[in-house]
PDB file of N, CA and C in Angstrom:
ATOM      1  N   UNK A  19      79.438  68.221 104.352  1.00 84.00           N
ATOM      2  CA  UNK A  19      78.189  68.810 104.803  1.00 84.00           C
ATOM      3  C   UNK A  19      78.217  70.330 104.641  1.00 84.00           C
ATOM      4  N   UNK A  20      79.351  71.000 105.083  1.00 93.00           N
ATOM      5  CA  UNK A  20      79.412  72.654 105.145  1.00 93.00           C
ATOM      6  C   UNK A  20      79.399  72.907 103.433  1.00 93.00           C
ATOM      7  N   UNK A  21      80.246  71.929 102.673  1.00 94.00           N
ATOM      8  CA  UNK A  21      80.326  72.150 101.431  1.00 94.00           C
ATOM      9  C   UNK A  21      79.178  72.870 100.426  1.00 94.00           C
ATOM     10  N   UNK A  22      78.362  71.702 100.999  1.00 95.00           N
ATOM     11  CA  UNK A  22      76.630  71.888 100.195  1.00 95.00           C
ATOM     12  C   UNK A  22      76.087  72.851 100.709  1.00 95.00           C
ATOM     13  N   UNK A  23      76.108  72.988 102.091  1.00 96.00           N
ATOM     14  CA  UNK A  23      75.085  74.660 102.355  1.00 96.00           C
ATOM     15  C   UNK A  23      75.752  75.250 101.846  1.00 96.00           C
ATOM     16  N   UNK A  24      77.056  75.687 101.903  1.00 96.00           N
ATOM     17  CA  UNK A  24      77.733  76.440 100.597  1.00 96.00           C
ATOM     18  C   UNK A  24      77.210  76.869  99.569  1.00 96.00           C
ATOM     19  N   UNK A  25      77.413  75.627  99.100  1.00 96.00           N
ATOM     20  CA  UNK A  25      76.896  75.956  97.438  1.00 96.00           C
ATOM     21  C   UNK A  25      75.308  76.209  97.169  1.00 96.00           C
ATOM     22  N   UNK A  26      74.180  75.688  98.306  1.00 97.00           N
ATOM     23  CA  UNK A  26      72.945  75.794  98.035  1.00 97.00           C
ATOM     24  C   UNK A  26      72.725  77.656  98.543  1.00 97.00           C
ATOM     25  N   UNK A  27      73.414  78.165  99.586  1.00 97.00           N
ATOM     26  CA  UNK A  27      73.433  79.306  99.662  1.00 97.00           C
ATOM     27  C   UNK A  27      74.053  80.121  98.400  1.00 97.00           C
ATOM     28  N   UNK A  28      74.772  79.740  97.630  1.00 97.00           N
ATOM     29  CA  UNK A  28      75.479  80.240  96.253  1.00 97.00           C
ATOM     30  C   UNK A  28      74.538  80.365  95.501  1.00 97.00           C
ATOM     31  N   UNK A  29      74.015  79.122  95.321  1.00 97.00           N
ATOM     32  CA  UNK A  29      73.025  79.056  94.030  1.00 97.00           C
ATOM     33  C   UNK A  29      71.415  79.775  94.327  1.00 97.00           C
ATOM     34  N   UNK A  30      70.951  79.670  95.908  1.00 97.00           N
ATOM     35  CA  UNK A  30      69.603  80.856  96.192  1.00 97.00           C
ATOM     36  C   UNK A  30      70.253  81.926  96.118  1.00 97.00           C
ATOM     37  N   UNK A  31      71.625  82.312  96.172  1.00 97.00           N
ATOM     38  CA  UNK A  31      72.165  83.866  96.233  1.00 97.00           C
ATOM     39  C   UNK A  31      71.990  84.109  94.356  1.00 97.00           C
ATOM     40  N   UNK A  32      72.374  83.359  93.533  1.00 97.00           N
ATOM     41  CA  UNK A  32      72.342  83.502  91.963  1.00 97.00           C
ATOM     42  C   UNK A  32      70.917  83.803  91.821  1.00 97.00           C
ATOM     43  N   UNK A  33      69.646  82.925  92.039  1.00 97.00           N
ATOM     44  CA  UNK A  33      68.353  82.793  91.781  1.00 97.00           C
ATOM     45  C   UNK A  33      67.662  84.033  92.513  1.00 97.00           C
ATOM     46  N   UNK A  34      68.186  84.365  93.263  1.00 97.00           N
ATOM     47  CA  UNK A  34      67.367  85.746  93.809  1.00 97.00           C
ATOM     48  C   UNK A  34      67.537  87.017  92.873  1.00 97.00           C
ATOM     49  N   UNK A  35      69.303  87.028  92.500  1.00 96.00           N
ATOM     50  CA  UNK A  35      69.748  87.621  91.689  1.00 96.00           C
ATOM     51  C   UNK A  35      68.885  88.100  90.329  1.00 96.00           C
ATOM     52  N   UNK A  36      68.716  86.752  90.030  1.00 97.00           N
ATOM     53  CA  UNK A  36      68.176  86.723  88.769  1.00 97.00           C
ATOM     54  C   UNK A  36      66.751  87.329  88.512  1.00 97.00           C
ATOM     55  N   UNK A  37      66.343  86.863  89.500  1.00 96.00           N
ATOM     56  CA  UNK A  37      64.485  87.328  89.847  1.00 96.00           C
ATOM     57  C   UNK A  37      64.673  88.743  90.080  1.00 96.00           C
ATOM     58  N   UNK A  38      65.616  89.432  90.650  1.00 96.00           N
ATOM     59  CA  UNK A  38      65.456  90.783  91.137  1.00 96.00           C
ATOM     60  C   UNK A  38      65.527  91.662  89.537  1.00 96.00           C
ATOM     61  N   UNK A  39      66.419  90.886  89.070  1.00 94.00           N
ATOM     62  CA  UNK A  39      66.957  91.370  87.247  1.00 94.00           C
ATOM     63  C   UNK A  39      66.102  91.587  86.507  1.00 94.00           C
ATOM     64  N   UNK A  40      65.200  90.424  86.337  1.00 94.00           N
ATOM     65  CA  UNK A  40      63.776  90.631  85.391  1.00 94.00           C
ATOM     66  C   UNK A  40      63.312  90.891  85.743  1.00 94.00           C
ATOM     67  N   UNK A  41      62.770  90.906  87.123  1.00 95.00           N
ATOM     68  CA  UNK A  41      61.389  91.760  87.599  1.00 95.00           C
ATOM     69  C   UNK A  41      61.731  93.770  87.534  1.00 95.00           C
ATOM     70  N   UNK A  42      62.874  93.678  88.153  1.00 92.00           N
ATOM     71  CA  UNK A  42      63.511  95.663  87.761  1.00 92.00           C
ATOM     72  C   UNK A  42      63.115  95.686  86.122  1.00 92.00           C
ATOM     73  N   UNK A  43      63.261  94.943  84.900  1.00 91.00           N
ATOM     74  CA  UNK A  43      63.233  95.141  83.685  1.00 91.00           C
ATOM     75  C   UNK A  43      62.033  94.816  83.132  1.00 91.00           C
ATOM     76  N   UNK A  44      61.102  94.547  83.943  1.00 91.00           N
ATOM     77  CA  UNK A  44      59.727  94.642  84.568  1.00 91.00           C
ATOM     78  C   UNK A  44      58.878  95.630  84.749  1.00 91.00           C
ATOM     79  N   UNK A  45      59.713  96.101  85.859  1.00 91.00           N
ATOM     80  CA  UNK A  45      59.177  97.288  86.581  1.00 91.00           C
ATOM     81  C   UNK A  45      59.525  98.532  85.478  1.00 91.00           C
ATOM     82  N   UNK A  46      60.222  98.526  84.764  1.00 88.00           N
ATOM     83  CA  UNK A  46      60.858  99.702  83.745  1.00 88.00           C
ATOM     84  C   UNK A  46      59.608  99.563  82.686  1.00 88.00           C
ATOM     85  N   UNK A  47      59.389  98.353  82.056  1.00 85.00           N
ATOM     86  CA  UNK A  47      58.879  98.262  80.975  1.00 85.00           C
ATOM     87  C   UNK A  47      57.480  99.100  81.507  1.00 85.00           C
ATOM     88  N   UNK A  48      56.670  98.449  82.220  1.00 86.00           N
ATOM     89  CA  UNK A  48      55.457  98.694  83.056  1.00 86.00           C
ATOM     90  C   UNK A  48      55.322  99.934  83.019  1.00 86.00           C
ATOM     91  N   UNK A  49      56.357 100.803  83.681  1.00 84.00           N
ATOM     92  CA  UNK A  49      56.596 101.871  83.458  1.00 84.00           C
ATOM     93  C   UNK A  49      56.537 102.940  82.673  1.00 84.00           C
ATOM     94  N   UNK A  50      57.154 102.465  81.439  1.00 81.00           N
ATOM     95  CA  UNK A  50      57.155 103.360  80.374  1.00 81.00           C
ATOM     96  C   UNK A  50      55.553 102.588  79.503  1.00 81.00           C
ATOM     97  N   UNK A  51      55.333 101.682  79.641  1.00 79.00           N
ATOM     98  CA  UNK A  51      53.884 101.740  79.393  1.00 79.00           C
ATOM     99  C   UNK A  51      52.858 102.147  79.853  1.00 79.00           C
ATOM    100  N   UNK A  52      52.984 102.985  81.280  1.00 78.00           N
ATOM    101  CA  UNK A  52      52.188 103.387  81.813  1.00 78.00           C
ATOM    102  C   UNK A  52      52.002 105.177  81.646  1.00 78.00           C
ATOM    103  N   UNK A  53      53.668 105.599  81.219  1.00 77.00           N
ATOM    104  CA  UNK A  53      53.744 106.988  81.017  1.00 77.00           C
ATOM    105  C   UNK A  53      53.655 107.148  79.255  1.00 77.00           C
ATOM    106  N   UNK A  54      53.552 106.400  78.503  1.00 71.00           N
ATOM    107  CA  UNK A  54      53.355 106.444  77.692  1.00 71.00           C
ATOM    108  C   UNK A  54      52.492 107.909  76.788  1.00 71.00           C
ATOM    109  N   UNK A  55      52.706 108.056  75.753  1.00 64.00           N
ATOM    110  CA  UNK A  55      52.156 109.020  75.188  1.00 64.00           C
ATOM    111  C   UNK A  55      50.631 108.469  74.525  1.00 64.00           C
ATOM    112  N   UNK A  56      49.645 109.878  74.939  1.00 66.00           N
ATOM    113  CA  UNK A  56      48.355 109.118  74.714  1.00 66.00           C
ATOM    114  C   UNK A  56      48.193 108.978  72.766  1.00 66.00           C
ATOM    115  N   UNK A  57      48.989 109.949  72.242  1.00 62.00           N
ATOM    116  CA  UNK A  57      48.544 109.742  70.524  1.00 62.00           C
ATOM    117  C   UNK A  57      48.666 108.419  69.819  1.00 62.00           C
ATOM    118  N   UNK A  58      49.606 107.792  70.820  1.00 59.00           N
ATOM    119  CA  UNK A  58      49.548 106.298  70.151  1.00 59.00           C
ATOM    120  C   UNK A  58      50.864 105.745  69.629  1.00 59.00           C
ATOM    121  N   UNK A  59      51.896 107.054  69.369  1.00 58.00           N
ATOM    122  CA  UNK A  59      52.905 106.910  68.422  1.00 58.00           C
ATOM    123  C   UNK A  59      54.071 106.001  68.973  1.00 58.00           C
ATOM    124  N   UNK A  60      53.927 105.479  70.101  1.00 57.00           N
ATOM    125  CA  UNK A  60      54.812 104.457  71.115  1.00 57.00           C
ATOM    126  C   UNK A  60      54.387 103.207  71.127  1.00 57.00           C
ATOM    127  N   UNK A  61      53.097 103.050  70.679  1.00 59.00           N
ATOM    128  CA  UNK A  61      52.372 101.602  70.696  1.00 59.00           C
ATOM    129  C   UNK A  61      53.255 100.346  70.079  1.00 59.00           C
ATOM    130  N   UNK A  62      53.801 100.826  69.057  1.00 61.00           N
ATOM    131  CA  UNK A  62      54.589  99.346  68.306  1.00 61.00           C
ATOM    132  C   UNK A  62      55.388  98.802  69.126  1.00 61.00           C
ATOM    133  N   UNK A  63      55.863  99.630  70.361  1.00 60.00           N
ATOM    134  CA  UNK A  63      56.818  99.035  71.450  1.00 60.00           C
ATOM    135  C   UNK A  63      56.405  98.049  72.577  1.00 60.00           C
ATOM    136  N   UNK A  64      54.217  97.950  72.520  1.00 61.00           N
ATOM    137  CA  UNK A  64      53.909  97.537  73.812  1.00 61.00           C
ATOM    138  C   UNK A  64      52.643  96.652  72.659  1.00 61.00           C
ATOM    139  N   UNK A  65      53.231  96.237  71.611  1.00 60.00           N
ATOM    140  CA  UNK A  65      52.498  94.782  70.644  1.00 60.00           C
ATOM    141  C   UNK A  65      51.886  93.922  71.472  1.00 60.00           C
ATOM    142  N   UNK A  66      53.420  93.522  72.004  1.00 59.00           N
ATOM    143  CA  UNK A  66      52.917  92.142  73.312  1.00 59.00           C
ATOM    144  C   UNK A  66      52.031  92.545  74.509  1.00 59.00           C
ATOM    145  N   UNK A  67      51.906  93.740  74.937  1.00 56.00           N
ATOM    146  CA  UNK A  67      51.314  93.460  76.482  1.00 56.00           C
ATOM    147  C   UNK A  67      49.918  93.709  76.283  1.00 56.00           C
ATOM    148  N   UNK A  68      49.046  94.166  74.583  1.00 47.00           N
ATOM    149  CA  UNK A  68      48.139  93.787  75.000  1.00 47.00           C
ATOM    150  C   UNK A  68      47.427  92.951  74.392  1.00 47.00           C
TER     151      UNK A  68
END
């Protein structure tokens, strides 16, 4: 019984992990698309977001 909360606390401790990872690399991208330069010359970097 202690085994499994164990490991289910292991594995929400990995999955939070993970979510915190992409969403920060997220928050960066967002970022530099938002400070972006207005002439345009950065655009080939932000294809996908619009």
């Amino acid at each position: 019984m202690e085994i499994t909360v164990l490991l289910l606390y292991i594995g929400l401790f990995v999955i939070s992990l993970i979510l915190s990872f992409v969403s920060a690399k997220y928050f960066i991208t967002m970022w530099k698309f938002k400070n972006r330069k207005k002439d345009g010359s950065e655009d080939d970097d932000f294809k996908r977001l619009d």
